Coordinates of C-alpha atoms and ligand atoms in Angstrom, one line a residue:
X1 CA 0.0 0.0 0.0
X2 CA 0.9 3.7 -0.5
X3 CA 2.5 4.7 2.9
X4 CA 3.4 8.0 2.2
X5 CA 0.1 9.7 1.0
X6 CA -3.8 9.7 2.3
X7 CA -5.4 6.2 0.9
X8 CA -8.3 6.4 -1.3
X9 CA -11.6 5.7 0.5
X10 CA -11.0 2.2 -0.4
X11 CA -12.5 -0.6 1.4
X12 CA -11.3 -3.4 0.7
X13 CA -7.9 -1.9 -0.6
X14 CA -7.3 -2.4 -4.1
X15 CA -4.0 -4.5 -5.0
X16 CA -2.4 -1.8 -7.2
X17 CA -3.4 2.0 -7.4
X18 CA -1.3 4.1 -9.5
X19 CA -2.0 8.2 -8.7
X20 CA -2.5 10.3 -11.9
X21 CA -2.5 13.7 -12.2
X22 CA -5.7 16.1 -11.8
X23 CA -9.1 15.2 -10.9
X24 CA -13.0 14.0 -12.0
X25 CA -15.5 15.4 -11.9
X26 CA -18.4 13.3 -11.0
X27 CA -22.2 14.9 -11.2
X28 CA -25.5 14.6 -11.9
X29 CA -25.6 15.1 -15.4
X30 CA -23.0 12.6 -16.3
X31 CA -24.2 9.9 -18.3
X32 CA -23.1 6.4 -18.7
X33 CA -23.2 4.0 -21.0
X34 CA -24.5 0.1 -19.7
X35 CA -23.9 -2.1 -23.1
X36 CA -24.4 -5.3 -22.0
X37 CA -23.7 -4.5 -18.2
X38 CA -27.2 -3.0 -18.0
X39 CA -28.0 -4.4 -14.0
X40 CA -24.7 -4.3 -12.7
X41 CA -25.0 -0.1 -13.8
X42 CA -28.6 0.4 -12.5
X43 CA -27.2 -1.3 -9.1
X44 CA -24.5 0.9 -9.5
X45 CA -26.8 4.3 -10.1
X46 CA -29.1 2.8 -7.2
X47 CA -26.6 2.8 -5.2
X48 CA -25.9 6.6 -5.7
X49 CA -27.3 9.5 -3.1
X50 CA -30.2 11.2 -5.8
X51 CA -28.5 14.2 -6.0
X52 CA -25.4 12.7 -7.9
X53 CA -27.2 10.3 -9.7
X54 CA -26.1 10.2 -13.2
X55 CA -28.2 8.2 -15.6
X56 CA -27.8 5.5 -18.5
X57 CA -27.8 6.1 -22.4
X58 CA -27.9 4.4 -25.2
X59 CA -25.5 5.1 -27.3
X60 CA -21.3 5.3 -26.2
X61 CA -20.8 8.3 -28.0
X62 CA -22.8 10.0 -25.4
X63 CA -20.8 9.1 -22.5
X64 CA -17.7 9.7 -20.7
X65 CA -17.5 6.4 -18.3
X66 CA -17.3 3.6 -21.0
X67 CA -17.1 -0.4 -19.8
X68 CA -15.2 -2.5 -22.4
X69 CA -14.5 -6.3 -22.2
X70 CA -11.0 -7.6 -21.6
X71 CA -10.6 -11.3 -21.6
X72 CA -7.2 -11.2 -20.8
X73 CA -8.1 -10.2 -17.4
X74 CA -8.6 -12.9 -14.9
X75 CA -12.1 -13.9 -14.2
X76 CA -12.7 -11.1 -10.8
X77 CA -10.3 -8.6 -12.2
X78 CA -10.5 -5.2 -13.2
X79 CA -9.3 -2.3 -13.9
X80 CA -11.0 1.3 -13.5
X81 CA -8.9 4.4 -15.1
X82 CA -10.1 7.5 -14.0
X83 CA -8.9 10.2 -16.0
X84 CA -9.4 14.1 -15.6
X85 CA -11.9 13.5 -19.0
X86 CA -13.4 9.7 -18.7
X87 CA -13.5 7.0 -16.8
X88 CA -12.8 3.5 -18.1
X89 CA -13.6 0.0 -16.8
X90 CA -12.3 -3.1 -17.9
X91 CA -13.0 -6.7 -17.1
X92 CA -13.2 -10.1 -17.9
X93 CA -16.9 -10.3 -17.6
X94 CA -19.8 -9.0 -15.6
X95 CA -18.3 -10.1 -11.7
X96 CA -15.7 -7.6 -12.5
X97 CA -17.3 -5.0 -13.8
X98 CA -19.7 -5.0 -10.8
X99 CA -16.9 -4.6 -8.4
X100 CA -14.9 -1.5 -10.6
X101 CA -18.5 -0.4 -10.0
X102 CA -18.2 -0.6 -6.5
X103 CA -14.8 1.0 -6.7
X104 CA -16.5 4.0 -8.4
X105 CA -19.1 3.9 -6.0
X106 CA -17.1 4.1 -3.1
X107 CA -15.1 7.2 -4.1
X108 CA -18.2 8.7 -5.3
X109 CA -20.3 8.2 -1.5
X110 CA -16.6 8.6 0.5
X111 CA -16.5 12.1 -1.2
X112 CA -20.3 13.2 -0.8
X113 CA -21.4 15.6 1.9
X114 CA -24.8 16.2 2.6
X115 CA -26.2 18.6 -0.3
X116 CA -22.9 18.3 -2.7
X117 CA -24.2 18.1 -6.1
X118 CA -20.4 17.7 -7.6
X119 CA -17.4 15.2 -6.2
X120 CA -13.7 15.4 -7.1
X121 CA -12.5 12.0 -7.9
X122 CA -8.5 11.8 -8.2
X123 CA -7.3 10.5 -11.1
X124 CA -5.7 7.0 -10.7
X125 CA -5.4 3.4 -12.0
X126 CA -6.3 1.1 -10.5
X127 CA -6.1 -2.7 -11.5
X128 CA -7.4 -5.2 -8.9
X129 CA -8.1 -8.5 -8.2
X130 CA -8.8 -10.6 -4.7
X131 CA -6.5 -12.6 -2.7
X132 CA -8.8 -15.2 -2.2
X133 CA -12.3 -16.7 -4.6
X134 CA -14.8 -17.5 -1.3
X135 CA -15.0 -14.3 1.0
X136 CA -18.0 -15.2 3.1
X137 CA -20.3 -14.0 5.6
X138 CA -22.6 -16.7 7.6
X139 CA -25.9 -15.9 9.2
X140 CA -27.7 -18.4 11.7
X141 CA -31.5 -17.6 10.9
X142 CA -32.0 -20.4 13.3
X143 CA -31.6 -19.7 16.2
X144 CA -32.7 -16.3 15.6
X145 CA -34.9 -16.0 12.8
X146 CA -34.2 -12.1 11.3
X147 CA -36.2 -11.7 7.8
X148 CA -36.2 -11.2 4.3
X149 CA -35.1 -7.0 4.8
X150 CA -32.4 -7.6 6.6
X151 CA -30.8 -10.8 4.5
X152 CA -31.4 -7.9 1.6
X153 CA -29.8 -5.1 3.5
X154 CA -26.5 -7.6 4.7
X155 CA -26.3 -8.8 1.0
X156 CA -26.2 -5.1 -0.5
X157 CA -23.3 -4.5 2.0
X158 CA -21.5 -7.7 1.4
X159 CA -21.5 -6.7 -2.1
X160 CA -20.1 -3.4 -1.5
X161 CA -17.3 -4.4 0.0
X162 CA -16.9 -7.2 -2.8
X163 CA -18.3 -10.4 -0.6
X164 CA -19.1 -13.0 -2.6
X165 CA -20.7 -16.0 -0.1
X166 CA -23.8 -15.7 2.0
X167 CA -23.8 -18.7 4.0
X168 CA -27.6 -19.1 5.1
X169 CA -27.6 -21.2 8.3
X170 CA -31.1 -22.5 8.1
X171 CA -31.5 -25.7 10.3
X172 CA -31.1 -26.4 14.1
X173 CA -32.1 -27.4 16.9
X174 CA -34.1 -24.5 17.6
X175 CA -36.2 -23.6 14.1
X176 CA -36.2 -24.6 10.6
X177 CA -36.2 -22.3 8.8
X178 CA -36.8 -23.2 4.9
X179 CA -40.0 -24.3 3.8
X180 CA -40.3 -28.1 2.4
X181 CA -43.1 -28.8 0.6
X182 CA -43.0 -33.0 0.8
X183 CA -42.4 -32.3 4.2
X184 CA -45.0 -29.5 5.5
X185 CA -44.6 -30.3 9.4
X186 CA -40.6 -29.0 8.7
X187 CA -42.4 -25.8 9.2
X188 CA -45.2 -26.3 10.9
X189 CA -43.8 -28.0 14.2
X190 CA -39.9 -27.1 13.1
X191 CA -40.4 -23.2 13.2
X192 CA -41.7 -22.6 16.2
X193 CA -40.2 -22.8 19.7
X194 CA -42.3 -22.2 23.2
X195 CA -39.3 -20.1 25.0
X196 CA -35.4 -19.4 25.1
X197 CA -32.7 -20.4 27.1
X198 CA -31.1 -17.0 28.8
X199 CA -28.5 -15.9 30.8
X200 CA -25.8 -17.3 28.7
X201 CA -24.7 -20.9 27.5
X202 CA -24.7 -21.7 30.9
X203 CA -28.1 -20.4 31.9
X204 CA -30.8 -22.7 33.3
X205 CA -33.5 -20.3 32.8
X206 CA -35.8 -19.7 30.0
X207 CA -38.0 -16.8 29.5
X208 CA -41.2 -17.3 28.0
X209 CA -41.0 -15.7 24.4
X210 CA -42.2 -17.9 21.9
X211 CA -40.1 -17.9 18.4
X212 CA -40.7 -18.5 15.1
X213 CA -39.8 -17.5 11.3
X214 CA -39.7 -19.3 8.1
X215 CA -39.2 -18.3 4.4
X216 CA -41.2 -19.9 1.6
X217 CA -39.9 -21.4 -1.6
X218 CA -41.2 -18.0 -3.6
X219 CA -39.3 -15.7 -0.8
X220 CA -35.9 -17.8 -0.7
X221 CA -36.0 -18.1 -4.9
X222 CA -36.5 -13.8 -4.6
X223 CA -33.4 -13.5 -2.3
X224 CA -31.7 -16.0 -4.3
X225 CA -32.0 -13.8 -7.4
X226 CA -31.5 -10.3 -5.5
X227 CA -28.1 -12.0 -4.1
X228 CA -26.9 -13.4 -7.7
X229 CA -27.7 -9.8 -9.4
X230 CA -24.9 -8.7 -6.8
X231 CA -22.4 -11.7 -7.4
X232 CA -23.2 -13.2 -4.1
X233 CA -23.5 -17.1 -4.1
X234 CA -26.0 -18.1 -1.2
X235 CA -24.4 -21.3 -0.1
X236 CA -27.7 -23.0 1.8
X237 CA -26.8 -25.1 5.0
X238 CA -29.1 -27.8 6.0
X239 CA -27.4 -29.3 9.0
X240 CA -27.1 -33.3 9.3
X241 CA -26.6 -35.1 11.5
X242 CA -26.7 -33.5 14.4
X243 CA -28.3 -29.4 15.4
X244 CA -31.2 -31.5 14.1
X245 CA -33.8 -31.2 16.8
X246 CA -36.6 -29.1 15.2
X247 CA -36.9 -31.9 12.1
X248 CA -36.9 -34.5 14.9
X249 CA -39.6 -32.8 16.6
X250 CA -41.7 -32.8 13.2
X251 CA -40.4 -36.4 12.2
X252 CA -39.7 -38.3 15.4
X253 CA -39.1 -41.8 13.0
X254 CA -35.8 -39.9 12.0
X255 CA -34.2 -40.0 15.5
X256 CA -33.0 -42.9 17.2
X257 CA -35.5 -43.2 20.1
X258 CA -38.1 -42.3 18.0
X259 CA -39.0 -39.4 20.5
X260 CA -41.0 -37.3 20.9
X261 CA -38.8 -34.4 20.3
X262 CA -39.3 -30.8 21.3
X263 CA -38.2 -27.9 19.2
X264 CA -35.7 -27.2 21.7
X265 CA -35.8 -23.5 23.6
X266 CA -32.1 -24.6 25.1
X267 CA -29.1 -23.5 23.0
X268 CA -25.3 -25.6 22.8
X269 CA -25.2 -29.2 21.8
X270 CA -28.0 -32.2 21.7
X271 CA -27.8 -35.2 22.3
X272 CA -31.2 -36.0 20.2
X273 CA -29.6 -36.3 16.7
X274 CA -31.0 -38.0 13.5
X275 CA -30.6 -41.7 12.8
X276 CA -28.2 -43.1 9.9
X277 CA -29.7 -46.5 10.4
X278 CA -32.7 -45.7 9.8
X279 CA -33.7 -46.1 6.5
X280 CA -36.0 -43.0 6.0
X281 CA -33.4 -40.6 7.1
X282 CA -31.4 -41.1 3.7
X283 CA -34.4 -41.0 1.9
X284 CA -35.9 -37.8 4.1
X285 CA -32.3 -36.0 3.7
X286 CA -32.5 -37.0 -0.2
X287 CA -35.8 -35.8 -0.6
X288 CA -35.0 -32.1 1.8
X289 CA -32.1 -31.5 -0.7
X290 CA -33.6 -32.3 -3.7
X291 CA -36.0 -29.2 -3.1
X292 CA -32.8 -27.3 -2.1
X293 CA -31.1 -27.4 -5.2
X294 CA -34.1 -26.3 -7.0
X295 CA -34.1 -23.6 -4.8
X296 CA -30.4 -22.8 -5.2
X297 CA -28.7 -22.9 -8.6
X298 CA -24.9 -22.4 -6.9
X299 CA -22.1 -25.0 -6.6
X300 CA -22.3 -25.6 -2.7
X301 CA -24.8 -26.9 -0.5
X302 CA -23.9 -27.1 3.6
X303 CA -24.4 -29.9 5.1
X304 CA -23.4 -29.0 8.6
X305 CA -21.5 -32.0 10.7
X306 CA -20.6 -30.4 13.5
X307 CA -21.1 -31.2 17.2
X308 CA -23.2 -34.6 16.6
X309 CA -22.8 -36.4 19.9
X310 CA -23.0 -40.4 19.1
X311 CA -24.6 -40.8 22.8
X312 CA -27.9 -42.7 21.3
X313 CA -26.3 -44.0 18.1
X314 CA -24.1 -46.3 20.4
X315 CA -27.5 -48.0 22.2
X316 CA -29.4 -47.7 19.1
X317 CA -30.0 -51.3 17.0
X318 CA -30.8 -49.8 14.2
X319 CA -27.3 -47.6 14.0
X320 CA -26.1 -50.9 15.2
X321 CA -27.2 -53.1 12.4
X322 CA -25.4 -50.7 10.1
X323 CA -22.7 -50.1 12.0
X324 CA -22.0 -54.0 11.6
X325 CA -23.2 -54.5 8.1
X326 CA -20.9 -51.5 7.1
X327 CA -17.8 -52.7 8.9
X328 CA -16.9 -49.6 10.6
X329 CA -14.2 -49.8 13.6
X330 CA -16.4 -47.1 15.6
X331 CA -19.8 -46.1 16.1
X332 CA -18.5 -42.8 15.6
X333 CA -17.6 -43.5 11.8
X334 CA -21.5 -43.5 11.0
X335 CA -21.2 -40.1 10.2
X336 CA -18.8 -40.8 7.5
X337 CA -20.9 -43.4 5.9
X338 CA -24.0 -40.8 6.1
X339 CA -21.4 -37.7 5.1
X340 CA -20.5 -39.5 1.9
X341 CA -23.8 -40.8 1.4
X342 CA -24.9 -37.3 1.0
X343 CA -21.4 -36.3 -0.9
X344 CA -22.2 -38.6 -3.6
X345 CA -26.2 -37.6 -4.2
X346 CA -24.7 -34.0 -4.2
X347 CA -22.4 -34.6 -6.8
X348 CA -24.6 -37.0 -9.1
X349 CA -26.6 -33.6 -9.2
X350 CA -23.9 -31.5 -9.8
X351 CA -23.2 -29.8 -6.8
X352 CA -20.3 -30.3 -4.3
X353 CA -20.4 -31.0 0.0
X354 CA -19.4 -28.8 2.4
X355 CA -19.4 -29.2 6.1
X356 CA -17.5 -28.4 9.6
X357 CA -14.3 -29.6 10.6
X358 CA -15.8 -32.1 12.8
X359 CA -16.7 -33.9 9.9
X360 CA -13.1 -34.7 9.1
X361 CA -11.7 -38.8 9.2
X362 CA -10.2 -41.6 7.5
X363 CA -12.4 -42.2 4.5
X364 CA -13.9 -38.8 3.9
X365 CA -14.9 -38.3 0.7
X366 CA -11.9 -36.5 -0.8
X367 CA -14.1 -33.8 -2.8
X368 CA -16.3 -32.6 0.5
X369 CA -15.0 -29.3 1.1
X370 CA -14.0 -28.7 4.6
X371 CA -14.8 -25.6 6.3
X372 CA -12.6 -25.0 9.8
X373 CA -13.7 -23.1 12.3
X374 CA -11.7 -24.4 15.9
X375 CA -10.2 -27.9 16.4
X376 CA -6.9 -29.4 16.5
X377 CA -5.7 -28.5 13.0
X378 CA -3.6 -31.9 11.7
X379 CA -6.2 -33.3 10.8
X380 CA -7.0 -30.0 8.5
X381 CA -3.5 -29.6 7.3
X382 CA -3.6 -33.4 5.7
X383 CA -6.5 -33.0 4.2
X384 CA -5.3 -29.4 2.8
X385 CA -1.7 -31.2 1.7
X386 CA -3.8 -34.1 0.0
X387 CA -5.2 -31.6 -2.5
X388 CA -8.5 -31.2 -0.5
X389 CA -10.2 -27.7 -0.4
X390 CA -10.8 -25.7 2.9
X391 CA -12.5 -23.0 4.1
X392 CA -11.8 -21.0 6.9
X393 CA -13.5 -19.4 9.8
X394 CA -11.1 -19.4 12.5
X395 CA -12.6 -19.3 15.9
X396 CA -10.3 -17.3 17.2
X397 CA -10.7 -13.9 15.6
X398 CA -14.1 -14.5 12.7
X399 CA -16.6 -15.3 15.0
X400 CA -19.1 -12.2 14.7
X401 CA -21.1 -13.6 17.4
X402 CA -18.1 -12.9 20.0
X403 CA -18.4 -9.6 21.6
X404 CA -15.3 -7.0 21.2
X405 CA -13.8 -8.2 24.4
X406 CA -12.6 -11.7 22.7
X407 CA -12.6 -10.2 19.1
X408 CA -11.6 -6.8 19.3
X409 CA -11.5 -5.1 15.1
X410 CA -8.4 -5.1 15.2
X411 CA -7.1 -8.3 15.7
X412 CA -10.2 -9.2 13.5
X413 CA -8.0 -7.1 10.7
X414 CA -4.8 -8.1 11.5
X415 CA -5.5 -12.0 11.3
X416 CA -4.0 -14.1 9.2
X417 CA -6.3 -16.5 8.6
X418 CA -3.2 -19.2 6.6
X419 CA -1.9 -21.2 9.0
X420 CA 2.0 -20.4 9.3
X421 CA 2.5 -24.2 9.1
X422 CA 1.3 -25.0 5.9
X423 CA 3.6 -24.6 2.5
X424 CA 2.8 -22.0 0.3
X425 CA 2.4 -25.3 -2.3
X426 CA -0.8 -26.0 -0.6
X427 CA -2.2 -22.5 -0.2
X428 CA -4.3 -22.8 -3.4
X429 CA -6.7 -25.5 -1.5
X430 CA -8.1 -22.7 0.9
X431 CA -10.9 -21.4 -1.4
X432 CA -10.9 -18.6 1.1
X433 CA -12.3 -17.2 4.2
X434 CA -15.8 -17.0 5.9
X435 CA -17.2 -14.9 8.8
X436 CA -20.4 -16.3 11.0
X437 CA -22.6 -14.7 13.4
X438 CA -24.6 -17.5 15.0
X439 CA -28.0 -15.8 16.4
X440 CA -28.3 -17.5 20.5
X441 CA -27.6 -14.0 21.9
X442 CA -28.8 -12.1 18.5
X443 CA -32.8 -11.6 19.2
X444 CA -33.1 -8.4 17.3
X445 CA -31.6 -5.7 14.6
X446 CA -29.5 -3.6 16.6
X447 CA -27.6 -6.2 18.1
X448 CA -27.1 -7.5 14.7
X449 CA -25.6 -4.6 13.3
X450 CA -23.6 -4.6 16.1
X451 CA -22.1 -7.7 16.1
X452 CA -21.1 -7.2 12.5
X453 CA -20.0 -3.7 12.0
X454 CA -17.3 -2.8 11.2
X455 CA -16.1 -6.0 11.9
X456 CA -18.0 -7.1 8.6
X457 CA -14.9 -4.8 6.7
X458 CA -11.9 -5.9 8.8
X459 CA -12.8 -9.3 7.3
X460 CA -13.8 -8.0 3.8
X461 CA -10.3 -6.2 3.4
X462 CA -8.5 -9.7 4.7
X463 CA -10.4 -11.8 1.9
X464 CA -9.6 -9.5 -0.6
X465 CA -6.3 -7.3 -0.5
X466 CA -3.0 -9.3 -1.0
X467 CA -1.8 -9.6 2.9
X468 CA 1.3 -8.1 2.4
X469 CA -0.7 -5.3 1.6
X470 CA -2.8 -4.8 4.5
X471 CA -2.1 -1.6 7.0
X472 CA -3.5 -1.1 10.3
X473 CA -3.3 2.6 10.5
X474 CA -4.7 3.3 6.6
X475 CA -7.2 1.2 7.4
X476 CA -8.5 3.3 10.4
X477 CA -7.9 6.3 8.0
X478 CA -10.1 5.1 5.8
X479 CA -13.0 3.3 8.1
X480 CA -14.7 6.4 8.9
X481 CA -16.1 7.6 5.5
X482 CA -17.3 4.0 5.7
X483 CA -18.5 4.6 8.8
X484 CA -20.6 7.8 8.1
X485 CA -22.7 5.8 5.1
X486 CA -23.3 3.0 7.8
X487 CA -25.3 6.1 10.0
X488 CA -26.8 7.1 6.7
X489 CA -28.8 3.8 6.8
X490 CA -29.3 3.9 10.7
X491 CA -26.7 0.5 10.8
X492 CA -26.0 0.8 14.3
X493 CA -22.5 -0.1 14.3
X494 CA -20.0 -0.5 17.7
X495 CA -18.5 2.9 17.7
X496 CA -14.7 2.2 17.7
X497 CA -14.2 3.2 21.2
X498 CA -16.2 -0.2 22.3
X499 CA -14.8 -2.0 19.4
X500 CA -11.0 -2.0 20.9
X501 CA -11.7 -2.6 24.2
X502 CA -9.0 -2.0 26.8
X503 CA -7.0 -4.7 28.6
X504 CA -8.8 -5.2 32.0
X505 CA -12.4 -5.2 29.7
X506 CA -10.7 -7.9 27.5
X507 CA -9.8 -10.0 30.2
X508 CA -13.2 -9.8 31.7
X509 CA -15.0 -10.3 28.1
X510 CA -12.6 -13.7 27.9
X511 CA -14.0 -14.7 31.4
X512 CA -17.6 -14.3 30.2
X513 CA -17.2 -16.0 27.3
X514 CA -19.4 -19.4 28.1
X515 CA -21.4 -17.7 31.1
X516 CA -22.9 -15.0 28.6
X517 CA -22.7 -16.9 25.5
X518 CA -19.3 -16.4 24.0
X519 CA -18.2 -13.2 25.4
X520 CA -21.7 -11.4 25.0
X521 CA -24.4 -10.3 27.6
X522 CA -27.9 -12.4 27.5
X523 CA -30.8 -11.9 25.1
X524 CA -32.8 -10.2 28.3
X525 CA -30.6 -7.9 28.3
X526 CA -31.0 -7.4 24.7
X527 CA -34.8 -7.7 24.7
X528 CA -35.1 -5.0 27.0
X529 CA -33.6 -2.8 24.7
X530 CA -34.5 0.3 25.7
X531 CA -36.4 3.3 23.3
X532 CA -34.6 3.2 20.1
X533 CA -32.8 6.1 19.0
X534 CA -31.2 6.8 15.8
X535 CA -29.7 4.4 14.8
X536 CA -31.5 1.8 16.6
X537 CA -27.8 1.2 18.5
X538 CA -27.1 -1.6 20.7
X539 CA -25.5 -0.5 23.6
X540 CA -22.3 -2.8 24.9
X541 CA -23.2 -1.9 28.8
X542 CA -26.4 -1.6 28.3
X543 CA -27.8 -2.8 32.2
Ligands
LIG601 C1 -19.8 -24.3 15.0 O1 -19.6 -23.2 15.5 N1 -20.5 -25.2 15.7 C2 -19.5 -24.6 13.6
LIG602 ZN1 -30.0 -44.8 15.5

């Protein structure tokens, strides 16, 4: 990066900016011309305050910010020329032209001040492309169900800062989300609990605030469509076999006792989880994801894995019976007969398995995609050095859910997500990184927006800008233009004071983190939100 002079309003940092002499004028009565690119420019001009709104044409002779085709550049690159005269983008194809857009579009909203009908724009080149191809965020609708305008609002910000993986945590214990229509009971038991668990992972109390949410076929295929027209993959997880409770509780045959089952107000891991030897949960499971991928036309589907205690699989005689008929060493290994069971329906349709670290062993399916998120890593690092793909989601800094205390923003930005240990040789099997909020201690909005900003752009910069590249100090130079559009659209974001907390408050958010569910206060505390004002901001010590 450019030490010596101010950064550009950049977020993330483009890999190479070269400073040209003079300045743009941007206004109003600019015009540009679309060609083909015809909804990646009306996003673009959306995206614009009205009073510098410029508008399309039809013809390239009337326009000074032209978009030409380059397929010599790699498939996300781009480069945006801004001269003192025009402005030209170039691009492989459409994914980068949307993000020289966003480029634009930054400098453009980073310069405006309330009632500016002109913006200087320094003249530069710029020619970008990202470190890494999967830069994700991951939202648990689960345990708290949130809605279709704020999955829209995330998604216009992801793709802002040049996200490109929504991660749509849709299946738990506590609510499924995603309606099913061979299954109806999915929603009609599955999306409704009587009560939550509070005070914490720890807490033995539950208030008595019923929850529920779902999203129909015709609402998922809408956000599906507003996600792809910004580049964003929604990578849909339906968890197996385990954080399963709320189908078990709609299909008792697919658990091991055969129930009954509660949609379960408690949060942290169950016991209750589905049956492999049971010959309707393959076919349930095949049936679920067959209306998933109708649903979503993208490469990935989530099939969870994590925490799946075998506590009733190992008295169970029907996960005995295939234990022995499959001539697995351990009870445990179950889930790798079911795992690659799954694996191999995806890919006769196409698509490709992911799932959590946990699912991880001897006889994995070698295409499932691994994503890590906390764990003893060898077993990560083989699979990486054996040409296996990874994601990551390290624990220890990408968890949105933690509060500032564990995951202050700036060790969230200065994380290097790569493990030192592993050869550069390898490096190309990490697709990339991914950011989750899960939802236990998420009831509402403003503890949403807390959670994830500007955390959300500590992580964007990582996935994107070459690490090498990355700077502390520019990056709090240039976080609060950013931070002034965030109040524009009442995002009520952890002012930086509370988002580098001092020492003795980090110490004391580390010893909260399982009492008040990893590092955060309860959701009584948060439902008792007090009057909003604007924005509706959470408030860290908020009593
Ligand atoms: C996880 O946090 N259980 C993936
Ligand atoms: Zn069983």
């Amino acid at each position: 990066m450019e030490k010596q002079l101010t950064p550009l309003s950049l977020i993330p940092y483009p890999q190479a900016v070269e400073r040209l002499s003079g300045f743009f004028i941007w206004k109003r009565s600019l015009k540009i011309f679309p060609g083909e690119f015809g909804n990646e420019v009306a996003l673009f001009l959306a995206g614009l305050t009205v009073e510098i709104r410029a508008s399309m044409v039809d013809s390239e002779a009337l326009t000074q910010i032209k978009i030409k085709i380059d397929r010599e550049l790699a498939q996300e690159a781009y480069q945006l020329r801004i001269l003192c005269e025009e402005i030209t983008i170039r691009a492989h194809n459409e994914t980068g032209v949307f993000y020289a857009l966003q480029t634009l579009r930054q400098l453009i909203m980073s310069g405006y001040q309330v009632g500016s009908t002109q913006i200087e724009i320094q003249a530069v080149n710029i020619m970008d492309a990202p470190r890494f191809a999967w830069r994700g965020f991951m939202l648990d609708e689960a345990r708290h169900f949130q809605g279709m305008q704020t999955v829209k609002d995330l998604l216009d910000w992801m793709a802002y800062f040049k996200m490109n993986v929504f991660h749509w945590h849709l299946t738990e214990d506590q609510g499924w989300r995603i309606e099913i229509k061979q299954y109806p009971r999915l929603i009609e038991v599955g999306s409704s609990r009587p009560a939550n668990q509070v005070s914490g992972f720890l807490g033995k109390q539950l208030n008595a605030n019923p929850h529920s949410g779902f999203y129909t076929q015709a609402e998922i295929k809408e956000i599906v469509s507003y996600a792809a027209a910004r580049q964003i993959q929604i990578v849909p997880e339906i968890e197996m076999p385990g954080h399963a409770q709320a189908a078990l509780a709609a299909y008792p045959e697919l658990g091991c006792t055969g129930g009954p089952y509660q949609v379960s107000p408690r949060w942290g891991i169950h016991s209750d989880i589905m049956c492999p030897g049971k010959a309707n949960t393959t076919t349930f499971l095949q049936n679920v994801l067959t209306e998933v991928l109708d649903l979503f036309p993208g490469k990935f589907i989530h099939t969870g894995g994590d925490e799946a205690p075998k506590t009733r699989w190992k008295t169970c005689p029907d996960c005995q019976k295939l234990a022995s008929e499959s001539g697995i060493a351990r009870i445990n290994d179950l889930q790798t007969i079911l795992t690659n069971h799954i694996s191999q329906f995806l890919q006769a349709n196409g698509r490709m398995l992911i799932g959590w670290n946990e699912m991880l062993a001897e006889g994995l399916d070698p295409k499932a995609v691994v994503q890590y998120w906390v764990g003893r890593k060898k077993k990560l690092l083989q699979h990486i050095r054996s040409g296996r793909k990874a994601i990551l989601s390290n624990f220890a800094a990408y968890y949105l859910d933690h509060g500032y205390a564990h995951s202050p923003l700036d060790k969230v930005y200065q994380y290097e997500p790569v493990f030192e240990k592993l050869e550069p040789e390898y490096h190309h099997n990490i697709l990339g990184i991914e950011t989750p909020l899960w939802t236990e201690f998420v009831p509402n909005r403003a503890r949403l927006d807390w959670q994830v900003f500007p955390r959300l752009l500590a992580v964007a910069e990582t996935a994107w800008l070459d690490p090498r590249k990355k700077d502390l100090a520019s990056f709090h130079q240039r976080l609060p233009a950013f931070l002034k559009q965030l109040d524009v659209k009442n995002v009520g974001y952890s002012k930086l004071m509370d988002s580098n907390p001092p020492f003795h408050k980090r110490i004391f958010g580390a010893l909260t983190l399982l009492q008040a569910g990893k590092g955060e206060r309860s959701a009584t505390l948060c439902d008792s939100h007090s009057t909003p004002s604007q924005p509706d901001r959470w408030q860290p010590d908020q009593q």
